[in-house]
Amino acid sequence: MNVSQLQHKFENRSFAVTGETGPPKGTNVNRCLHRAEKYLKGRCNAVNVTDNQSAIMQTGSLATCRLLMDLGMEPVFQMVCRDRNAIALQSDILSAYALGIRNILALTGDHQALGDHPQASGVFDLDSVSLLKALCSLESGRDISGNALDGAPKFCRGAVVTPGAEPVEPQIIKMEKKVEAGAQFFQTQAVYDIKQFETFMKRVEKFNVPVLAGQVILKSAGMARFLNANVSGINVPEHLISKLQKDKEAAKSGQTGARICADFVKEAKAMCQGVHLMTLGWDHLVPDIFEMADLG
Amino acid sequence: MLVSEMKPDEEILDMLDMAHSIYLVGCNGCAEVCKTGGAKAVAAYRKFLETQDKQVPGICNVDFLCNKVLTGTRLVREIEPIDRSEAILVFSCGVGVQVAGAVVDKPVFPAANTISMGGHFGLWPGAEKCAQCGNCVLGYTGGICPVTGCAKSLVNGQCGGTTRDGDCEVEKGRPCAWLQIYERLKTIDRLDLYRRILAPQDKSKLMPEVKQRKTLYWAIDQDVKPKE
C-alpha cells in the first residue's frame, strides 16, 4: 500500500517543494498532464490539483490527481467545501483513498459569486476546519455521523493560511484551530515580503507544523499591482515591482519573476519547511527556479 | 411569529463557562409565548443558575427585545448590575440576542435556538439578522451572527477572502462578518471564544417538526390544533 512521500519528507525535516496544476475547462487534460510531467516530475515532491479554482467549473481534481499518479507523480488533492455536501465530501475522500491518493488539502473555497456559475448554490455544509475533523474521523474508522466504516483511509492532511492578511491575528487563530482539527502541514497564500513572512513564521513556530511558503511567479509590474489591489493578503513590495518594470523583456520572458521567486526561496529556506509553487501556466520556469534557488 | 426552543442546560452552562455572574435579559414578545422568554421563564432559569454556582446580579424583561431603541433605552437603566456581570444570557430569538450584543459591551449568550420566523415578524426586521437555523452560535461570536452575516455562513472563522477594506469577497460594501466578530471579541476580551471549534450546522433543524410549526400561517391553514 503506498504512503504519502510528502509526509515522509516532513518527517525527515527536509525542505519540501510542491507544485500545482489546474485541470482544464473541458476534456483536454493532456496539456496540463504533459506540462506537469515535463517540468514538475522529478523536481516537486508532490503536485497540487486545484478544485474548481476561483469557483470556475473545470475537470475534477480527483480524476486529475489519479491521472498524475499514472504518470508517476504524487498528487495533493485539493478539496473545497463549496460544491459538495457533507455526504459527497466524505464519499470523495473515501474514493480518493481507493484511487491511491494520500495527500488532501482542506479548503473552504472561494464563493461561487466569484466564478463563472454565480447562479449555483454554495453548499458549505462543512468548512476548512470541520473538513479536517471529518478527515480525522474517517481515519479513525467512523463517518461524521458516527457510523462505522468498512476500512478506514489514511492521509497527509494539509490546510492553508494567509501570512499577509491585515489583521493577521484572526488568520493565526484559525490556523491554530486547523492544527487542532488535524492539519499536518500548511501552504500559504503567495508571499513576497520576506520580513513580513519571517515575523509570521516566528508567531506560528509554536504550532510545530511544517509550513510551505506560497509563491506565484510575477509576470509583470501590472500583475503585481493587480495582486496588491485585488487579492486579499498579497503584498508585493515596491522594490520588486520596480525590478519587473525596469526590464520589460526580461519580465515578459519570465526571467525576472523566476529570479524574484528563487531569491525568496533561498532566504525562506532558513525560515520554513518548504515552498509551494503556484505557476499559473508558467511551469516551464520551474527548472530554472530550482537551479537558481539551489533546490535539490 | 418567532418560534424558539430552549437550548439544553449543558450547552448553556458550557457556553457560560468561567463566567460566574450572569445578567439575564428576557423578551416578553414571541419568546414569552414559546416559554423561552418572559418573566416566568427567566425567573425559573435564575433559580436553576443559582443551583449551578452562578450569581444573577439582575434581570430585565423587555417587551420586544428586537426593538433596538426600546432595548437600548431600557438596558441603559441597568448599567450598574450589568457592569457587575461577566456575561449576559438572553432569552429570545436570535434577533434579540444580537440587539442585546449591539447595545452592551459584554459577552452575550443565547439561551434558545430560533427555529422559525413564519407569520408575524418581530419589530427589528429579522430575516437578514436571523436565519432560524436552530443551532444558535451567537454565544461564541460576540452576538454577531455569522450564519446570516458571512456569505458562506462559516462558523469557524474568517476565510481568506476579506478585502483590504474589510469587505467580503462577494460584494464591495458588505462587511466581512468574521472581521466584525474578531473586533467585537477583542473589544470584550473574549478571543478565546474565536478559538473554539464549532460543529457543522445541523441542517436538519431547518425543517421544524409540525408541532413546532403550529403557530405558522401554513399550519393554521392546515387546521393544526395548537396543543402543548
mmCIF file of C-alpha atoms in Angstrom, chain A residues 108-111 114 123-127 129-130 133 167 169-171 173-174 176-177 228 231-232 234-235, chain B residues 151-152 154-164 169-170 179 182-183 186 191 194-197 200 203:
data_model
loop_
_atom_site.group_PDB
_atom_site.id
_atom_site.type_symbol
_atom_site.label_atom_id
_atom_site.label_comp_id
_atom_site.label_asym_id
_atom_site.label_seq_id
_atom_site.Cartn_x
_atom_site.Cartn_y
_atom_site.Cartn_z
ATOM 1 C CA THR A 108 -13.276 26.340 2.379
ATOM 2 C CA GLY A 109 -13.312 27.503 -1.250
ATOM 3 C CA ASP A 110 -13.987 30.804 -2.968
ATOM 4 C CA HIS A 111 -17.612 31.918 -3.006
ATOM 5 C CA LEU A 114 -16.658 34.996 -7.862
ATOM 6 C CA VAL A 123 -23.017 24.281 -0.050
ATOM 7 C CA PHE A 124 -20.570 24.910 2.817
ATOM 8 C CA ASP A 125 -22.085 22.139 4.978
ATOM 9 C CA LEU A 126 -18.511 21.863 6.246
ATOM 10 C CA ASP A 127 -15.731 24.441 6.338
ATOM 11 C CA VAL A 129 -11.832 23.271 9.930
ATOM 12 C CA SER A 130 -14.676 20.763 10.019
ATOM 13 C CA LYS A 133 -12.101 16.993 11.515
ATOM 14 C CA PRO A 167 -5.145 41.976 10.650
ATOM 15 C CA GLU A 169 -4.381 37.565 14.184
ATOM 16 C CA PRO A 170 -7.697 36.006 13.006
ATOM 17 C CA GLN A 171 -5.664 34.048 10.416
ATOM 18 C CA ILE A 173 -6.233 31.816 15.398
ATOM 19 C CA LYS A 174 -7.843 29.929 12.529
ATOM 20 C CA GLU A 176 -4.379 27.099 15.365
ATOM 21 C CA LYS A 177 -7.899 25.704 15.007
ATOM 22 C CA ASN A 228 -1.759 44.158 -4.399
ATOM 23 C CA VAL A 231 -6.117 39.803 -3.836
ATOM 24 C CA SER A 232 -6.500 39.825 -0.097
ATOM 25 C CA ILE A 234 -0.898 39.621 -1.046
ATOM 26 C CA ASN A 235 1.696 42.399 -0.693
ATOM 27 C CA ALA B 151 -21.682 34.914 2.677
ATOM 28 C CA LYS B 152 -20.614 31.310 3.273
ATOM 29 C CA LEU B 154 -18.978 29.868 8.117
ATOM 30 C CA VAL B 155 -18.979 29.070 11.832
ATOM 31 C CA ASN B 156 -15.247 28.578 12.381
ATOM 32 C CA GLY B 157 -13.755 31.918 11.463
ATOM 33 C CA GLN B 158 -12.694 34.175 8.639
ATOM 34 C CA CYS B 159 -11.931 32.734 5.193
ATOM 35 C CA GLY B 160 -9.132 34.066 3.012
ATOM 36 C CA GLY B 161 -11.407 36.349 1.049
ATOM 37 C CA THR B 162 -11.594 39.523 3.113
ATOM 38 C CA THR B 163 -10.593 42.584 1.090
ATOM 39 C CA ARG B 164 -8.167 45.257 2.204
ATOM 40 C CA GLU B 169 -15.002 38.865 -1.295
ATOM 41 C CA VAL B 170 -18.516 38.615 -2.669
ATOM 42 C CA LEU B 179 -13.744 40.504 10.884
ATOM 43 C CA TYR B 182 -12.993 39.303 15.670
ATOM 44 C CA GLU B 183 -13.036 43.023 16.506
ATOM 45 C CA LYS B 186 -11.250 41.544 21.026
ATOM 46 C CA LEU B 191 -10.904 35.973 21.782
ATOM 47 C CA TYR B 194 -12.898 32.532 18.493
ATOM 48 C CA ARG B 195 -10.524 29.658 19.250
ATOM 49 C CA ARG B 196 -13.367 27.222 19.860
ATOM 50 C CA ILE B 197 -14.023 24.735 17.087
ATOM 51 C CA PRO B 200 -21.061 21.997 11.470
ATOM 52 C CA LYS B 203 -29.195 21.346 8.647
#
